[in-house]
Short mmCIF file of C-alpha atoms in Angstrom, two decimals:
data_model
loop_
_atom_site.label_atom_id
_atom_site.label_comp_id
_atom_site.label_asym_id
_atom_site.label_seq_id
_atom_site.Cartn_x
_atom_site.Cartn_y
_atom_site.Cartn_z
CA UNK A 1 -14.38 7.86 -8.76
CA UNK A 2 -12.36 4.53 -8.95
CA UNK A 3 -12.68 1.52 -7.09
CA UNK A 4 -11.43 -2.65 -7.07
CA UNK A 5 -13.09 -5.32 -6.40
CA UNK A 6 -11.32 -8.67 -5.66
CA UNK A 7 -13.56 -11.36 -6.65
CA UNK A 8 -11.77 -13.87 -3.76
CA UNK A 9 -11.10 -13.17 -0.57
CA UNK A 10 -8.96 -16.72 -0.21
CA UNK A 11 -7.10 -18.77 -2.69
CA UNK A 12 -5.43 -21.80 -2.14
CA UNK A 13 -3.42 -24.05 -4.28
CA UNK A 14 -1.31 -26.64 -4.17
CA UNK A 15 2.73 -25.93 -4.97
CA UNK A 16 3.52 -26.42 -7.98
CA UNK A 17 0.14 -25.42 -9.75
CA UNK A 18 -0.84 -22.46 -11.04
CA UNK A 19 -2.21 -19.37 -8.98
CA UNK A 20 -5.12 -16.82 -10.43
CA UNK A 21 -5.93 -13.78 -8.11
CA UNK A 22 -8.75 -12.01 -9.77
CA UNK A 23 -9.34 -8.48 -9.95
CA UNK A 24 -12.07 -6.11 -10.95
CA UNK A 25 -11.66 -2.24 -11.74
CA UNK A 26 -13.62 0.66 -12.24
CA UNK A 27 -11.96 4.32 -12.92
CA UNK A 28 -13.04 7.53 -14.53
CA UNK A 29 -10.25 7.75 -15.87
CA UNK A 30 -7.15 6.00 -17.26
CA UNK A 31 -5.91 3.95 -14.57
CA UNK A 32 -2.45 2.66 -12.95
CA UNK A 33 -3.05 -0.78 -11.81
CA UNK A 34 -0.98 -2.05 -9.47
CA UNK A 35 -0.45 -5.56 -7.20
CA UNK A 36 0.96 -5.53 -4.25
CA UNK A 37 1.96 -8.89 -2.06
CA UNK A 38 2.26 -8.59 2.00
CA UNK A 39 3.61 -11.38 4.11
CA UNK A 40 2.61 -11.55 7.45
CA UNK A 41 4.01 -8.67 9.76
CA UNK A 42 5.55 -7.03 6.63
CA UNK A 43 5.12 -4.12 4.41
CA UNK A 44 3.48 -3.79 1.17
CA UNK A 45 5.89 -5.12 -1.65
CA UNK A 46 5.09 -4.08 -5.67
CA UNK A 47 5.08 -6.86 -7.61
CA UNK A 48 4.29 -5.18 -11.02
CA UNK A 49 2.41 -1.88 -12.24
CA UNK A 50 0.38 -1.15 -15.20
CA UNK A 51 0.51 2.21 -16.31
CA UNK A 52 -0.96 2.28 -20.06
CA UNK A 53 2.20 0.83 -21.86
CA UNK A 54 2.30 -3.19 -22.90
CA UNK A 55 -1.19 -4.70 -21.82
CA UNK A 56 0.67 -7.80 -20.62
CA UNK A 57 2.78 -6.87 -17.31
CA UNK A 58 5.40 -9.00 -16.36
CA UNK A 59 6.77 -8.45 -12.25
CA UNK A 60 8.96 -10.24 -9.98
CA UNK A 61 8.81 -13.30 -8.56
CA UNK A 62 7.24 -15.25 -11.81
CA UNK A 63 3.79 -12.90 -11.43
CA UNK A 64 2.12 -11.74 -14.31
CA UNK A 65 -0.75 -9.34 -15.09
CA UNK A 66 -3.39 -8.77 -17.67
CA UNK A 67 -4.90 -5.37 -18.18
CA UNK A 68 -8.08 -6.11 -20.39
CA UNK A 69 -9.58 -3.02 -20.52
CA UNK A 70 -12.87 -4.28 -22.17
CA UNK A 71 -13.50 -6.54 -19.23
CA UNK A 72 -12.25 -4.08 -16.96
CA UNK A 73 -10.04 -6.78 -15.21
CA UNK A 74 -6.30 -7.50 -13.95
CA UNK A 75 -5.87 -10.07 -12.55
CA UNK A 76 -3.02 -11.55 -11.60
CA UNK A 77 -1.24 -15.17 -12.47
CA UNK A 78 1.73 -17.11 -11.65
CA UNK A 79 2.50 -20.27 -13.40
CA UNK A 80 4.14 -22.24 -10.64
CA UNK A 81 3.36 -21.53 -6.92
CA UNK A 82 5.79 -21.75 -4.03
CA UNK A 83 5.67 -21.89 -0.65
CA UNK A 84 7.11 -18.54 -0.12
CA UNK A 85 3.79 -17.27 -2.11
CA UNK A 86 2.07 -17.18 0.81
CA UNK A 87 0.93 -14.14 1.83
CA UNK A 88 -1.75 -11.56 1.32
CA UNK A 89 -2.55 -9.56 -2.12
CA UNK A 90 -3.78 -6.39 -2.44
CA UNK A 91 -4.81 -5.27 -6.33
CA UNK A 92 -4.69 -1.22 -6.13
CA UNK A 93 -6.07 1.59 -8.77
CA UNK A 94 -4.91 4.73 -8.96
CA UNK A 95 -6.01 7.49 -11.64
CA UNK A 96 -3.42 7.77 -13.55
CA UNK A 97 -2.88 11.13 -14.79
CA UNK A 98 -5.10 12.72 -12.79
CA UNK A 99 -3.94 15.24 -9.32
CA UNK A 100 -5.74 12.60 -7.02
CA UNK A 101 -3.49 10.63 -5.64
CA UNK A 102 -5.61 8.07 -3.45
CA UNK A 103 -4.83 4.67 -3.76
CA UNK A 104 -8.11 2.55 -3.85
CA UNK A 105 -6.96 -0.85 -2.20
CA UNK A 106 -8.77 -3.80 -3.25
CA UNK A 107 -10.18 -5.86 0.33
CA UNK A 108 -6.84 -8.62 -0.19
CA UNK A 109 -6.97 -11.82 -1.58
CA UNK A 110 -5.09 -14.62 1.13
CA UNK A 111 -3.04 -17.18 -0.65
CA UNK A 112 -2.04 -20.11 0.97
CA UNK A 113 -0.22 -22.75 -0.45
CA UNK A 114 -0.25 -26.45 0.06
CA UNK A 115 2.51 -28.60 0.59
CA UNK B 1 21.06 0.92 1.49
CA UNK B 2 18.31 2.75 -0.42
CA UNK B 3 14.59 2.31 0.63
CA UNK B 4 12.07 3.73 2.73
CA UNK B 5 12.47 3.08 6.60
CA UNK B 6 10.34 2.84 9.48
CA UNK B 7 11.34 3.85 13.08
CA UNK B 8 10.24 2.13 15.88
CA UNK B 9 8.62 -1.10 14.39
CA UNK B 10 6.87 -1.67 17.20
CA UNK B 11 5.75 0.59 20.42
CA UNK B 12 3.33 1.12 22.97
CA UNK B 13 2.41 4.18 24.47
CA UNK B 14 -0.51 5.26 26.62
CA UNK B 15 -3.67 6.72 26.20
CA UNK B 16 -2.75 11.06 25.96
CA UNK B 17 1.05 10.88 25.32
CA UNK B 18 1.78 12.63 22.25
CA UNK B 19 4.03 9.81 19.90
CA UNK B 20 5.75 10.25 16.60
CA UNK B 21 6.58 8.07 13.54
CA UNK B 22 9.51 8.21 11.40
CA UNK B 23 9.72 7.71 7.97
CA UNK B 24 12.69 8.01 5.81
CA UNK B 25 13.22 7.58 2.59
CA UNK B 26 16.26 7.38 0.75
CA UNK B 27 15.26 7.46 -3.07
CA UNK B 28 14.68 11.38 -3.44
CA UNK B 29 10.88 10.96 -3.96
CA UNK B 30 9.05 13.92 -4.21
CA UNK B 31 5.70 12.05 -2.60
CA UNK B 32 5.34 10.63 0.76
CA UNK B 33 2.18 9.29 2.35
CA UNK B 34 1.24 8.01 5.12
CA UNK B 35 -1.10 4.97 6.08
CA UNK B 36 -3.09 3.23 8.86
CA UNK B 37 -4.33 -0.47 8.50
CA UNK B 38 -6.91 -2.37 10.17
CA UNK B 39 -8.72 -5.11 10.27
CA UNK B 40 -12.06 -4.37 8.43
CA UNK B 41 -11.21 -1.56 6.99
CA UNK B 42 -8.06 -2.23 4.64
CA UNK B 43 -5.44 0.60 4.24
CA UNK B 44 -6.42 3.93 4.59
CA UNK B 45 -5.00 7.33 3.64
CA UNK B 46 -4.15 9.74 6.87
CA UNK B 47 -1.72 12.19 5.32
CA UNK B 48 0.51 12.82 2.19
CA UNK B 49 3.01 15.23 0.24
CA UNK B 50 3.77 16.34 -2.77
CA UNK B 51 7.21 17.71 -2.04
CA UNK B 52 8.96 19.18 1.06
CA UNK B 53 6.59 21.90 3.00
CA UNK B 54 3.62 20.73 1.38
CA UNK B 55 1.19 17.99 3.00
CA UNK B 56 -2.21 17.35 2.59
CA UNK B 57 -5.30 15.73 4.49
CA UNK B 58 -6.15 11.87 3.44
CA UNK B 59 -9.05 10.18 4.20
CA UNK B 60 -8.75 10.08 8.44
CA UNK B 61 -6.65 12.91 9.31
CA UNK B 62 -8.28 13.28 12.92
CA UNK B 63 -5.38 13.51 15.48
CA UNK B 64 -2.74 13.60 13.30
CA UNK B 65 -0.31 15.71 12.68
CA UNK B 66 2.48 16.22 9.60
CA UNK B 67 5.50 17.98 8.75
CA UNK B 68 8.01 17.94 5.97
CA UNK B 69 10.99 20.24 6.40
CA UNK B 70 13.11 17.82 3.94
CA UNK B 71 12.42 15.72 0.92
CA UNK B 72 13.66 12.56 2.67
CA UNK B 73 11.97 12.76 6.04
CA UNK B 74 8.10 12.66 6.85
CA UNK B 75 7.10 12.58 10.48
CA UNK B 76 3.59 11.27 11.90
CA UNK B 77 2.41 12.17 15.17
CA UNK B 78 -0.03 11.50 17.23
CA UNK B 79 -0.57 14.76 19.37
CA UNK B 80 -2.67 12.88 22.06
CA UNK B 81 -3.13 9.13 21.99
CA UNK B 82 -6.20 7.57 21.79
CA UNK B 83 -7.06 3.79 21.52
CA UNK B 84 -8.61 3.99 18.21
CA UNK B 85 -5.63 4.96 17.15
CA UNK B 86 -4.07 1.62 17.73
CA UNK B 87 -2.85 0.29 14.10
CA UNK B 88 -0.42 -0.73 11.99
CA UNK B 89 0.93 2.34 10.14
CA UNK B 90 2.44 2.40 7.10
CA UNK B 91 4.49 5.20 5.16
CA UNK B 92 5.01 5.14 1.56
CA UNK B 93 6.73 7.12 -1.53
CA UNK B 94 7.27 7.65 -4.64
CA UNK B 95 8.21 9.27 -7.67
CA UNK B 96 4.43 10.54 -8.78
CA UNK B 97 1.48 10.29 -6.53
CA UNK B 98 0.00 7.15 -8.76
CA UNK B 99 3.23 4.62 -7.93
CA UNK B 100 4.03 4.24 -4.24
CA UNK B 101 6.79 2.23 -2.31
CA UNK B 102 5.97 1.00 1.42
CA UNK B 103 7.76 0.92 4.28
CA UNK B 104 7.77 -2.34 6.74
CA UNK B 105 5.22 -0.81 9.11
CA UNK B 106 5.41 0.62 12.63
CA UNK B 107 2.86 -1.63 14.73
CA UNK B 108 1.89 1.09 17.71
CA UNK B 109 -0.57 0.18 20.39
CA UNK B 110 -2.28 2.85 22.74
CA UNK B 111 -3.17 1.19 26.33
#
């Protein structure tokens, strides 16, 4: 069983300042972690994956994750936020290795960002 | 241009017509999937594939319907509208079942 919990359903910052979407896991076994970004009326973009190489995961955009496996978190950080950040953020675990291939979708964390 | 594409974006149909959904994807994947999303209840899983004649149920699979004659191509439809059934629907693929690509979404409304 695997599921995600994102710890806020609405973030907002001002641009320029730094943005922290947090992100809770639970898997039976080794996970992919994923984070996706969707703007409004758009699809689901990746912005990085974790799938049990370097603990630090670098994606596009200036986004960075964490995988801390002890804390059972991966959450997600960008140093500098712009306008275009704005947009919904979805973190997603999938068990990675096993034949299931369900995506568990965290609820989505809205970003909005102030001029 | 590689990617994953969506056809229509947007349509509305009424209640008992049968619709379908077109996905195609241009990156050889061997797993396609396909998605519903709605308010409350996030995306879910209706239907996905391992390879080309092989599909599986998701989580909501009720009055849907799949096929996959060709690696690239992975039809959705709806045999018999209903207005539950209005969503945003999403299909998605990639290269293992654990790492998945979206499409932009086909926004379908039942009347």
């Amino acid at each position: 069983a695997q599921s995600v919990t994102q710890l806020d359903s609405h973030v907002s910052v001002s641009e320029g300042t730094p943005v922290l979407l947090r992100c809770n896991y639970s898997s039976s076994y080794s996970p992919s972690l994923f984070w996706y970004v969707q703007h409004p009326n758009k699809g689901l973009q990746l912005l990085l994956k974790y799938t049990s190489a370097a603990t630090l995961v670098k994606g596009i955009n200036g986004f960075e994750a964490e995988f801390k496996k002890s804390e059972t978190s991966f959450h997600l950080t960008k140093p500098s936020a712009h306008m275009s950040d704005a947009a919904e953020y979805f973190c997603v675990v999938s068990p990675y290795g096993s034949n299931d291939y369900k995506l568990s979708f965290g609820a989505g964390t809205t970003v909005t960002v102030r001029a | 241009d590689a990617g994953i594409t969506q056809s229509p974006r947007y349509k509305i149909t009424e209640t008992g017509r049968q619709v379908t959904l077109m996905c195609h994807q241009t990156w050889s994947h061997s797993y396609m999937f396909w998605y519903r999303q709605d308010l409350g209840h996030g995306l879910r899983l209706i239907y996905y594939s391992a390879a080309a004649d092989i599909t599986d149920k998701g989580e909501v699979p009720d009055g849907y319907v799949v096929s996959r004659s060709k690696t690239e191509n992975f039809p959705l439809t709806l045999e018999s509208a209903t207005r539950s059934q209005t969503s945003v629907y999403f299909c998605a693929s990639g290269p293992q079942g654990y790492e998945q690509y979206f499409g932009p979404g086909t926004r379908l409304t039942v009347t």
